[in-house]
Protein backbone atom coordinates (compact mmCIF):
# COMPACT_ATOMS: atom_id res chain seq x y z
CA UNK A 1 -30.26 0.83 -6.24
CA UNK A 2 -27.01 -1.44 -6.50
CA UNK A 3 -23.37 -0.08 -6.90
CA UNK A 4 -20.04 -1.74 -8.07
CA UNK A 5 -17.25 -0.39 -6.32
CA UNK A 6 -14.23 -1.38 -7.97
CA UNK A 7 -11.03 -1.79 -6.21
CA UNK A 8 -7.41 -2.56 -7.79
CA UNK A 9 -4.35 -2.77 -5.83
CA UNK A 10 -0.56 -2.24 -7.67
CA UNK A 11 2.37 -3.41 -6.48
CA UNK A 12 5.73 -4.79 -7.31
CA UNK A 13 8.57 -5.22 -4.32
CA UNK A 14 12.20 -4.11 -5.30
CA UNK A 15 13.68 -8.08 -6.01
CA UNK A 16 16.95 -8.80 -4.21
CA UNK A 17 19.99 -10.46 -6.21
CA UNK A 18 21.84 -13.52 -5.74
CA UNK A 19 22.93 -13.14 -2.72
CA UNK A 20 25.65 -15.19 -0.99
CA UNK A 21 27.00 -16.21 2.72
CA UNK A 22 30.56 -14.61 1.02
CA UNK A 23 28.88 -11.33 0.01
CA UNK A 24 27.96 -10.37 3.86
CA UNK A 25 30.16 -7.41 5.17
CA UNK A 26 31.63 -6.73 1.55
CA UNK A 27 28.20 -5.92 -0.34
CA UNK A 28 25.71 -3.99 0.47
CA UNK A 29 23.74 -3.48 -2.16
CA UNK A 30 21.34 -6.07 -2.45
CA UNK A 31 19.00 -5.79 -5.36
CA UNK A 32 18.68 -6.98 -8.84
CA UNK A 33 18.42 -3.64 -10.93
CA UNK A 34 18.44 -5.19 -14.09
CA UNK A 35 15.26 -7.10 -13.35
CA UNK A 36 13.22 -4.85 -11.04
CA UNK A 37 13.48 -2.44 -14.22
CA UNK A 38 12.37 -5.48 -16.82
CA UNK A 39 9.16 -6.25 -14.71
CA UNK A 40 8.30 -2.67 -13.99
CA UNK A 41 8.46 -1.97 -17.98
CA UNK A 42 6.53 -5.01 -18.89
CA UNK A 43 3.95 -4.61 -16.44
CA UNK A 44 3.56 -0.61 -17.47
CA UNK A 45 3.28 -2.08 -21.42
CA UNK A 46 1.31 -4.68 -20.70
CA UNK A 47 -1.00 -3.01 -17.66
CA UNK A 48 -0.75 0.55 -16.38
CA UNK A 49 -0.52 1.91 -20.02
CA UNK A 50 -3.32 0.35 -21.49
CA UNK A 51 -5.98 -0.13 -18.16
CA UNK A 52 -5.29 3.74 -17.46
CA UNK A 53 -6.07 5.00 -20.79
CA UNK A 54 -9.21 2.63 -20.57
CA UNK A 55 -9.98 3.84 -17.55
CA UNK A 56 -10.03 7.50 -18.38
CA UNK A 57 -11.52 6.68 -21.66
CA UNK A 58 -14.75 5.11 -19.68
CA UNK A 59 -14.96 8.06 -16.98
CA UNK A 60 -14.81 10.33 -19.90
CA UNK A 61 -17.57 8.49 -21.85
CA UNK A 62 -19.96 8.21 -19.24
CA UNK A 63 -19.40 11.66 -17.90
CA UNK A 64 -18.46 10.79 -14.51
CA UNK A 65 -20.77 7.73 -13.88
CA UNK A 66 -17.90 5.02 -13.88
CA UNK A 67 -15.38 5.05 -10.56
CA UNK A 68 -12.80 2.93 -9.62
CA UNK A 69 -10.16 2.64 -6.66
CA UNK A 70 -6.64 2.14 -6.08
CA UNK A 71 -4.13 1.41 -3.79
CA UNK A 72 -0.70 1.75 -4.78
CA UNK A 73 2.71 0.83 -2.69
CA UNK A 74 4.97 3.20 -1.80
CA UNK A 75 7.69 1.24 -3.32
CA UNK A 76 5.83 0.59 -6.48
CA UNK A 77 5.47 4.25 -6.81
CA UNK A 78 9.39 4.94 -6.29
CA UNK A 79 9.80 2.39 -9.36
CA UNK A 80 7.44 3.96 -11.23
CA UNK A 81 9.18 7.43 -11.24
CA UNK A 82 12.44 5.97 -11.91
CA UNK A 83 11.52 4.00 -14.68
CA UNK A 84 8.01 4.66 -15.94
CA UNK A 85 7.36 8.68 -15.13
CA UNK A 86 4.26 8.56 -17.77
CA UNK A 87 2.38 6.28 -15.62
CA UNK A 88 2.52 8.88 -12.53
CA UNK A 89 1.36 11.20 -15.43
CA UNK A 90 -1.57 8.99 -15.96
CA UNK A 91 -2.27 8.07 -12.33
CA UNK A 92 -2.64 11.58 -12.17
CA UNK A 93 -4.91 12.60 -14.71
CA UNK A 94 -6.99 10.01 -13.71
CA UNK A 95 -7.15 11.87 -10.09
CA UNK A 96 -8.37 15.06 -11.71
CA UNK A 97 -11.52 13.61 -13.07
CA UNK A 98 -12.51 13.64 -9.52
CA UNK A 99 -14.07 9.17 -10.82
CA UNK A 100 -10.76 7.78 -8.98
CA UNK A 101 -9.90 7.32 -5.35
CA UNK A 102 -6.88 6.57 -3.69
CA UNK A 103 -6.82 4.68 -0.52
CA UNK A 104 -3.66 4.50 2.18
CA UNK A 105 -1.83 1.16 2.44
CA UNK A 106 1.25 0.39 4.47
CA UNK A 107 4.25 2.16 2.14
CA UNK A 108 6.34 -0.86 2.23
CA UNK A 109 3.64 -3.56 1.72
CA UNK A 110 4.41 -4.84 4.88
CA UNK A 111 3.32 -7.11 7.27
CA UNK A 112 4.04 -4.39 10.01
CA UNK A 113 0.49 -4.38 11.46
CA UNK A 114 1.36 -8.24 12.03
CA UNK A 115 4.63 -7.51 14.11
CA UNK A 116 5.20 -3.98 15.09
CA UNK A 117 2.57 -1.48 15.89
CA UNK A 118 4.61 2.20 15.58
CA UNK A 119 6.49 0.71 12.58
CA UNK A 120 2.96 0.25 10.99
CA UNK A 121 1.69 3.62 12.46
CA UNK A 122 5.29 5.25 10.72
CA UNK A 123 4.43 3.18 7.64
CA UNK A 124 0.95 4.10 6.61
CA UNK A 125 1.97 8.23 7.57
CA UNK A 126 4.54 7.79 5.13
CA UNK A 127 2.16 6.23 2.21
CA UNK A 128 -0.73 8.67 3.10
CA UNK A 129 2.06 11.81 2.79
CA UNK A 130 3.42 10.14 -0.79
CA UNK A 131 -0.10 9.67 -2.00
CA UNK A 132 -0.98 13.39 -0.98
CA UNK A 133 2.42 14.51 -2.72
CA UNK A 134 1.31 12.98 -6.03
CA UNK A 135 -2.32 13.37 -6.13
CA UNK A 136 -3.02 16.24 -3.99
CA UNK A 137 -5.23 14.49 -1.76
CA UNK A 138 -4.90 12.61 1.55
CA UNK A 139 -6.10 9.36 1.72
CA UNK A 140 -9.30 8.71 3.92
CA UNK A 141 -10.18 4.68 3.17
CA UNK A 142 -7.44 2.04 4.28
CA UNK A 143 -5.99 -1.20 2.47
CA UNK A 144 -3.54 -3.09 4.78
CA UNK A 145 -1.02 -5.07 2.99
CA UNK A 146 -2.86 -8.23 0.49
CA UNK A 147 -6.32 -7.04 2.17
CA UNK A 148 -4.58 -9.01 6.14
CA UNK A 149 -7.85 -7.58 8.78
CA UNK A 150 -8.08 -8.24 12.75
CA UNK A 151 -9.79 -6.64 15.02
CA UNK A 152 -6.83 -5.54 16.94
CA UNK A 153 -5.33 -4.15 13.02
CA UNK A 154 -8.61 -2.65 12.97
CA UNK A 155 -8.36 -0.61 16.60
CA UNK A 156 -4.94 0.59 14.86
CA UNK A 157 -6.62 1.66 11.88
CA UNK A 158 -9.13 3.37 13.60
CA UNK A 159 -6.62 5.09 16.04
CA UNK A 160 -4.94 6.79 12.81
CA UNK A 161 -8.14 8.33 12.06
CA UNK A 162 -9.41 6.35 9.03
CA UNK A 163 -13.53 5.64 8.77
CA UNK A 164 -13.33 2.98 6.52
CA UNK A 165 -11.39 -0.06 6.17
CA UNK A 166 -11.22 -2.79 3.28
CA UNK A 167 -11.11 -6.59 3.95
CA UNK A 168 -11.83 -10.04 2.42
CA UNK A 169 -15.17 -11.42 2.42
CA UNK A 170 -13.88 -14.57 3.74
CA UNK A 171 -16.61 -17.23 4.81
CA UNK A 172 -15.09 -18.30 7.89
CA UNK A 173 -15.40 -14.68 9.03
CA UNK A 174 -19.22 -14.29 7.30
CA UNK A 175 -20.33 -16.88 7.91
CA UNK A 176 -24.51 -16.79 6.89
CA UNK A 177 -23.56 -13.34 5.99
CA UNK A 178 -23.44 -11.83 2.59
CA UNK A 179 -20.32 -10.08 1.57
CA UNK A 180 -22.76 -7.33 0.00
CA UNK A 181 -23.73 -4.94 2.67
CA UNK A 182 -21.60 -2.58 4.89
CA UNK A 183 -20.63 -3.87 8.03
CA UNK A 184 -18.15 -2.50 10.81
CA UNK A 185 -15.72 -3.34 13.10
CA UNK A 186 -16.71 -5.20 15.93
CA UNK A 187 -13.30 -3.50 18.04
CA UNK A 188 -13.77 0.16 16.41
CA UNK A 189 -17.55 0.51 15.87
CA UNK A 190 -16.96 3.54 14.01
CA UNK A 191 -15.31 2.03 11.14
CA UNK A 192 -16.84 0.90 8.33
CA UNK A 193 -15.82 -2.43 6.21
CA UNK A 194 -15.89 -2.92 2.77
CA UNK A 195 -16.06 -6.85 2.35
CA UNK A 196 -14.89 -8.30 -0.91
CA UNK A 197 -17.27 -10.34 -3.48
CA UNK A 198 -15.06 -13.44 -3.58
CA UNK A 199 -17.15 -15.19 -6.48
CA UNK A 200 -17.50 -12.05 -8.32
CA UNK A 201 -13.85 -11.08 -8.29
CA UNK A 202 -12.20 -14.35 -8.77
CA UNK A 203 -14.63 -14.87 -11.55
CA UNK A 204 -12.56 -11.80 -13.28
CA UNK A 205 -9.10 -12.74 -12.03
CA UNK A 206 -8.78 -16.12 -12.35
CA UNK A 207 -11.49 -17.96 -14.36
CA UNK A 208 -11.86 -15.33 -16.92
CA UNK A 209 -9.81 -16.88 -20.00
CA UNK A 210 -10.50 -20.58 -18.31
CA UNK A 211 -12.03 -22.73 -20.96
CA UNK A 212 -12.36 -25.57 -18.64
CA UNK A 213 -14.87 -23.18 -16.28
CA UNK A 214 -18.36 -24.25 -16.94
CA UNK A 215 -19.31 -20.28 -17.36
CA UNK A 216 -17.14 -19.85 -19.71
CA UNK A 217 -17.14 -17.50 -21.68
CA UNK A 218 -17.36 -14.31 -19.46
CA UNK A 219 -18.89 -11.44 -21.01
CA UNK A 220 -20.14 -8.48 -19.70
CA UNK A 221 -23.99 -8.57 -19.92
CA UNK A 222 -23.84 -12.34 -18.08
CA UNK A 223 -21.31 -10.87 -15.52
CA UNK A 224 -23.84 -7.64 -14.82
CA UNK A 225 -26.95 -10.29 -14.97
CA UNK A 226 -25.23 -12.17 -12.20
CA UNK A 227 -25.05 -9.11 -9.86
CA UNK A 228 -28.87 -7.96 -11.07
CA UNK A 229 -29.73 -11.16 -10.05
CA UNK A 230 -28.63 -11.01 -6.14
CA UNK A 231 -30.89 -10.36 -3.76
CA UNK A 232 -32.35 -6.99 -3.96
CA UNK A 233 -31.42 -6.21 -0.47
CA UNK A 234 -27.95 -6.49 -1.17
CA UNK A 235 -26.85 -3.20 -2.88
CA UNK A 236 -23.86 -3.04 -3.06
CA UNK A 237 -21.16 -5.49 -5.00
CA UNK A 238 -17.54 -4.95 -4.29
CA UNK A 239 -15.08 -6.02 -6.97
CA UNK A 240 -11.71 -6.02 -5.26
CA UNK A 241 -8.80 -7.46 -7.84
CA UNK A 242 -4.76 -6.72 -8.65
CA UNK A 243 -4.53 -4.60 -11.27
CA UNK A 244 -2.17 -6.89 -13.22
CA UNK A 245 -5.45 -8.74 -14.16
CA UNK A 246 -5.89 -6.39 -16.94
CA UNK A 247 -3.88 -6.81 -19.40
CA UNK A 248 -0.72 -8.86 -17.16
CA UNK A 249 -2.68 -11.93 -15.60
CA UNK A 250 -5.02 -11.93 -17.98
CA UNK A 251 -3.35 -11.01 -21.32
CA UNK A 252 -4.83 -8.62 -23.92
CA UNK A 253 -5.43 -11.35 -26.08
CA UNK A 254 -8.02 -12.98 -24.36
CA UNK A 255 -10.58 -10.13 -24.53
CA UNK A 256 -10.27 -8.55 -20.96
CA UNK A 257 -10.24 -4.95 -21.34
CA UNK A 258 -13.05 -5.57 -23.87
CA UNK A 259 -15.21 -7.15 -21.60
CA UNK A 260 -14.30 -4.11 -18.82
CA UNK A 261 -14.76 -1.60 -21.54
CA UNK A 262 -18.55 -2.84 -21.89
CA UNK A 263 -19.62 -3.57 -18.02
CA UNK A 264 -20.81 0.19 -17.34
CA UNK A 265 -23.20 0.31 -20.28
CA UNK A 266 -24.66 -3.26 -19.37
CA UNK A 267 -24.46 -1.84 -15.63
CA UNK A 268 -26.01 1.82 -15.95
CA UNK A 269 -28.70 0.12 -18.54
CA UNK A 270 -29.97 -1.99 -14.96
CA UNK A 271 -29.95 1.22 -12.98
CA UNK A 272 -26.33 -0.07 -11.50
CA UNK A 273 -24.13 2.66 -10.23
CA UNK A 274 -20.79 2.72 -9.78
CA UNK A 275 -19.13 4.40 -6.66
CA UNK A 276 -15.64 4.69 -4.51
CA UNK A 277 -15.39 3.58 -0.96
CA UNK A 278 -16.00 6.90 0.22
CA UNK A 279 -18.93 7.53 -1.39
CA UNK A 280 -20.48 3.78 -0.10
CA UNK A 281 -19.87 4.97 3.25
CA UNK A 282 -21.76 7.87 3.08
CA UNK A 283 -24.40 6.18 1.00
CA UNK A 284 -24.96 2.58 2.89
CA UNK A 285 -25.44 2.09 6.90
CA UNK A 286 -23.37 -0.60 8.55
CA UNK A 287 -26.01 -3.67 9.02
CA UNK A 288 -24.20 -4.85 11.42
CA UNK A 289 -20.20 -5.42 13.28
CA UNK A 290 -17.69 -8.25 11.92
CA UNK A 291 -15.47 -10.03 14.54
CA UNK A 292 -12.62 -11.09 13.21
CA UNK A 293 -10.21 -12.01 16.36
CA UNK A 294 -7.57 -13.97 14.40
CA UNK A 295 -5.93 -12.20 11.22
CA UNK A 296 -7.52 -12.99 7.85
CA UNK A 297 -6.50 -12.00 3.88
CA UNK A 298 -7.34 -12.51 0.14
CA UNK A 299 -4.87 -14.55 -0.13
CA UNK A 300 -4.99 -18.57 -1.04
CA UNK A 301 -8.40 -21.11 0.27
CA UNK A 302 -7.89 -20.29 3.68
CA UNK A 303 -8.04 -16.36 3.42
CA UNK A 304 -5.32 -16.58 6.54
CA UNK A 305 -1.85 -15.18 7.00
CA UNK A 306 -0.05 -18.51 6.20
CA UNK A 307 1.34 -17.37 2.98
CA UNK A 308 3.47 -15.12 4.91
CA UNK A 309 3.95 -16.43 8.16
CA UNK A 310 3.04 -20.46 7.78
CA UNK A 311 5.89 -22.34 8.10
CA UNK A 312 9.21 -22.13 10.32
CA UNK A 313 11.78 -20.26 7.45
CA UNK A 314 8.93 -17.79 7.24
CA UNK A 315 8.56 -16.93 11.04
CA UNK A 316 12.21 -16.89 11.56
CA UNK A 317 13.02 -14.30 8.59
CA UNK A 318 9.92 -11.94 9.94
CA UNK A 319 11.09 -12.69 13.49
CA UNK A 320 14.27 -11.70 13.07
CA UNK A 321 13.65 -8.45 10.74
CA UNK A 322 11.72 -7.17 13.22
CA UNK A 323 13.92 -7.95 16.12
CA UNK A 324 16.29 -4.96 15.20
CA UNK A 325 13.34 -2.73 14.50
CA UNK A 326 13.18 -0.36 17.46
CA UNK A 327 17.65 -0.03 16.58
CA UNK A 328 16.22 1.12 12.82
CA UNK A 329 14.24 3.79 14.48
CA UNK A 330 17.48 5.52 15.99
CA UNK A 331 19.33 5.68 12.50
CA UNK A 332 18.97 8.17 10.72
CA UNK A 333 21.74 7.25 7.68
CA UNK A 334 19.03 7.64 4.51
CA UNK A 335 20.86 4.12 3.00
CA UNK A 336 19.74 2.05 5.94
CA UNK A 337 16.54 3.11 6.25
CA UNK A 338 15.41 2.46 2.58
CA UNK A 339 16.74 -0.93 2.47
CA UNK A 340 14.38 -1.38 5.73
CA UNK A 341 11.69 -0.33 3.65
CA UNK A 342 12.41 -3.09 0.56
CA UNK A 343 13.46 -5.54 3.06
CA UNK A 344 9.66 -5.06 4.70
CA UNK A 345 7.85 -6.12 1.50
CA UNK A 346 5.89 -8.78 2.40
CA UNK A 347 6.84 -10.60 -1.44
CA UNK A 348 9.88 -11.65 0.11
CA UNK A 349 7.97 -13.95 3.09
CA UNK A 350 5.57 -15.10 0.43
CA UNK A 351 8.37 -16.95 -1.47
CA UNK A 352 9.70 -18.74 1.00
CA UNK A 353 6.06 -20.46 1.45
CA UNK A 354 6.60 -24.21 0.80
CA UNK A 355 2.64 -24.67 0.64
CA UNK A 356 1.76 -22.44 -2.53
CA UNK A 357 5.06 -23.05 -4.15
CA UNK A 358 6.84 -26.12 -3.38
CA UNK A 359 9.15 -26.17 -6.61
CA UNK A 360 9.71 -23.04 -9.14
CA UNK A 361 6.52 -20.20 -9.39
CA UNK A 362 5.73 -17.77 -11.67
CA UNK A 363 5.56 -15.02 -9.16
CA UNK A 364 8.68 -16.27 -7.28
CA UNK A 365 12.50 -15.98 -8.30
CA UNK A 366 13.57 -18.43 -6.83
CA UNK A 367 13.38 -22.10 -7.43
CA UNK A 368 11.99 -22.87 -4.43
CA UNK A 369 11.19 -21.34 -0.89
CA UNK A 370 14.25 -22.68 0.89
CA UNK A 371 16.23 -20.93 -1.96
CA UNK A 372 14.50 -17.72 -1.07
CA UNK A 373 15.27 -18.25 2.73
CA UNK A 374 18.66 -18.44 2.29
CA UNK A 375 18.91 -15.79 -0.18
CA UNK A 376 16.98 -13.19 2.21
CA UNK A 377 18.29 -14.71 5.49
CA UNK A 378 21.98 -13.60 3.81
CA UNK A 379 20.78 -10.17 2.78
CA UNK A 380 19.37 -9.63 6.15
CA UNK A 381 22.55 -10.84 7.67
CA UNK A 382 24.69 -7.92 6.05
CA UNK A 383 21.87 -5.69 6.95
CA UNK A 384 22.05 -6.37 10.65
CA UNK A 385 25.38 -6.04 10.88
CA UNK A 386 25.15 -2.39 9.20
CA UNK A 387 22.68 -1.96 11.80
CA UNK A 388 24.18 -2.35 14.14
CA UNK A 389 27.51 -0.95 13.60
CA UNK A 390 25.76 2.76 14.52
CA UNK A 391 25.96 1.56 17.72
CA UNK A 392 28.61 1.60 20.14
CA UNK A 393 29.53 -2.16 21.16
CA UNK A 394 28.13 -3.16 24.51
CA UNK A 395 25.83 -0.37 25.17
CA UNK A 396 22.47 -1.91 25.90
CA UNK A 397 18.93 -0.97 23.99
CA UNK A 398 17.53 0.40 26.78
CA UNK A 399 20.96 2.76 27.23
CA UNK A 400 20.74 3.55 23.97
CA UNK A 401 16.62 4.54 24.16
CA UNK A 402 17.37 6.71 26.93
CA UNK A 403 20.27 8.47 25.32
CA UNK A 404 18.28 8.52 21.79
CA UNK A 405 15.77 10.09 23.84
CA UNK A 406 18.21 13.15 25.53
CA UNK A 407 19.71 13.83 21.96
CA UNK A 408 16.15 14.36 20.26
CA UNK A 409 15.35 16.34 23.06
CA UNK A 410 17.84 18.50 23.43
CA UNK A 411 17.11 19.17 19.42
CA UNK A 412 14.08 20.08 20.01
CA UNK A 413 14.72 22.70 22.77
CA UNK A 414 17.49 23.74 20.28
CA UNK A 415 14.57 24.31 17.71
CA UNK A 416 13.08 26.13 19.71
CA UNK A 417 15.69 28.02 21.46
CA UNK A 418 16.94 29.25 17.66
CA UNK A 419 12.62 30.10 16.97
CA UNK A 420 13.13 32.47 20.08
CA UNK A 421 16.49 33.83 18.60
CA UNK A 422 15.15 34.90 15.71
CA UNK A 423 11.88 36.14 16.76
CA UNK A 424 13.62 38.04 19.17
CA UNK A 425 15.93 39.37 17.04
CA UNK A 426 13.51 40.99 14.90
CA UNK A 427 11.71 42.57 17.99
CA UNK A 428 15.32 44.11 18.36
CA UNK A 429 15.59 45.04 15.20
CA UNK A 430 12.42 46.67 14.49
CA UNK A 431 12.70 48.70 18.43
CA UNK A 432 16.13 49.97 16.26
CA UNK A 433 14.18 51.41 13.52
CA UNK A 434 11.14 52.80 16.45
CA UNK A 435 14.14 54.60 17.88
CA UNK A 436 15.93 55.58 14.41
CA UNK A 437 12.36 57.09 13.60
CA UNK A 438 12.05 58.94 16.45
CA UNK A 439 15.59 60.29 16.10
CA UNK A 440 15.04 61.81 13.18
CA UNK A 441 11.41 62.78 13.88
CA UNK A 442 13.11 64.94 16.65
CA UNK A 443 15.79 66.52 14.70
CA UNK A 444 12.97 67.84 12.35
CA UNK A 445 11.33 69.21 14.80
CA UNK A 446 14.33 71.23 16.32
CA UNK A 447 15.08 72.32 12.22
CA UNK A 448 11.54 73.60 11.99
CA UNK A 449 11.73 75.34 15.53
């Protein structure tokens, strides 16, 4: 029997200001309220309002039998509760029906697995405790940042636990193989991969409203006819998109949450389930492992890394954020680390990418990627400096690792020594009322005598 497991990732990075070379050492606050708060609205109106209420509306309707998945950012989430509360309310409900699962991601959409191993480790901890917070559940399947697999990201993601990974089903890593099976690692045989139906989810994402596509129009019966119509061996479909295809990149207007409204009674007509990552694993076997030994993603015809990392502004600004990263780890002022978590967001790289935008972009604010370098290079600047101003001058890192070191130590025995204060304090305390007891005991006694 075939399944569609549906899978929607949301995120939006906190946008930096205009930031310039005179603003280092006298600003530092770096982002553009007035807009993060704009986009977060519009995409709630135009998205997260309207797919969510679908969305509950379906698993309602067909008593359980439609499921989806999500991934949200940690830094999405933080917008959302300052600025759109109701849909954490409706992220929520949505959680109850027991139809939706939430999968871990890096908190900072990050390209920390890329760079910086216990910075990725500390990142995905963080997301998986936020994601427990709000929906009462800890995260089991993993999402790295815009779907970026390896096998050594894989090893990591297997070390923290997880037992099932998702990844692009990219055909230089298939392939002759078919994106519609289970597979697993080929570094962590124990976890499973999810591989994404490129044809399938594109179709929905980006040729959906295309009148020049020779498909067009997409409808629902022709879309579940298409996934009837694979080869009965391959059971199970996985429909991987952004969420800001409903309703954002593909506006209400052109019939989109119609034609999702309609798939599961096309779908469960066929005998087509629908189930969450989870549930594949523990339905499907691997067939087989996936080697993937140089990094991959959803992301543009080549499914690499280059929208982040292609060019020489790009490696410098991730080369040099990371650089201080082990110095971050020793602060502990709360200011400094969250703008080390916006600063992370991989968004930021992707707009300095001269190949996918060379002049102005509809996902970037800048007008081009050299603009975004030296906006971000000036930001980071100021943040350096901040850095490392809670640091002595001259002391070297390793100094300052080895003295970082003695101080959390000696909190910890100081922890402990206070634990063994107390605890011995009420042993002293409760001897006191033994002896008060027995005092009196023996004055009652001598009365009674």
């Amino acid at each position: 029997m075939k399944t569609i497991c549906f899978y929607f990732q949301i995120h939006q990075p906190f946008r930096l200001k205009r930031y310039r070379f005179f603003d280092i050492g006298s600003d530092h606050y770096y982002y553009d309220d007035f807009a993060n708060e704009d986009i977060i609205h519009g995409v709630a109106e135009r998205t997260y309002f309207p797919a969510n209420n679908l969305l509950l509306e379906m698993i309602k309707e067909y008593n359980g039998k439609f499921k989806v998945a999500f991934s949200i950012s940690g830094v999405v989430l933080e917008q959302m509760e300052v600025y759109v509360p109701e849909a954490i309310e409706q992220f929520k409900e949505l959680s109850k029906t027991g139809c939706v699962e939430f999968l871990a991601e890096t908190y900072d959409h990050s390209l920390a697995s890329l760079t910086d191993p216990e910075e990725f480790q500390r990142q995905v901890k963080a997301h998986s405790d936020k994601i427990k917070d709000l929906f009462g559940k800890k995260p089991t399947v993993f999402r790295n940042t815009e779907l970026i697999y390896s096998d050594d990201i894989a090893s990591q993601v297997a070390a923290m636990g997880f037992k099932t990974m998702l990844t692009e089903g990219a055909k230089h890593v298939l392939g002759w193989k078919s994106p519609n099976y289970l597979y697993s690692a080929a570094s962590a045989p124990n976890l499973k991969l999810l591989t994404r139906n490129m044809k399938f989810s594109d179709d929905i994402s980006y040729r959906f409203s295309n009148y020049n596509w020779s498909e067009y129009p997409l409808v629902a019966d022709k879309l579940v006819n298409w996934i009837a119509a694979t080869p009965e061996s391959e059971q199970l479909i996985n429909i991987f998109m952004n969420y800001d295809v409903l309703g954002s990149l593909q506006q209400a207007e052109t019939g989109i949450f119609d034609f999702f409204r309609a798939i599961p009674r096309f779908a469960l007509a066929k005998g087509i389930t629908f189930s969450t990552p989870t549930e594949v694993t523990k339905t499907f076997k691997s067939v087989g492992e996936l080697s993937v030994p140089y990094p991959c993603s959803w992301a543009g015809e080549e499914k690499d890394i280059s929208p982040w990392v292609g060019n020489i502004l790009q490696k410098e600004a991730v080369e040099k954020l990371y650089s201080i990263a082990e110095k971050v780890q020793m602060v502990t002022e709360k200011r400094i680390l969250q703008d080390w978590t916006y600063l992370q967001a991989s968004d930021h790289f992707n707009y300095m990418s001269t190949k996918l935008f060379p002049g102005p972009s509809v996902y970037s604010p800048y007008e081009n990627g050299y603009d975004a370098f030296n906006n971000y290079m000036n930001v980071l600047s100021d943040f350096i400096n901040r850095v490392n101003g809670q640091f002595p001058e001259g002391v070297e890192l390793e100094e300052l690792n080895a003295l970082t070191t003695l101080i959390r130590n000696q909190e910890k025995e100081i922890k402990i020594l206070k634990k063994q204060l107390k605890s011995s304090d009420s042993v002293s305390k409760k001897d006191k009322v033994v002896q008060e007891k027995n005092k009196i005991t023996s004055k009652k006694k001598k009365v009674t005598e």
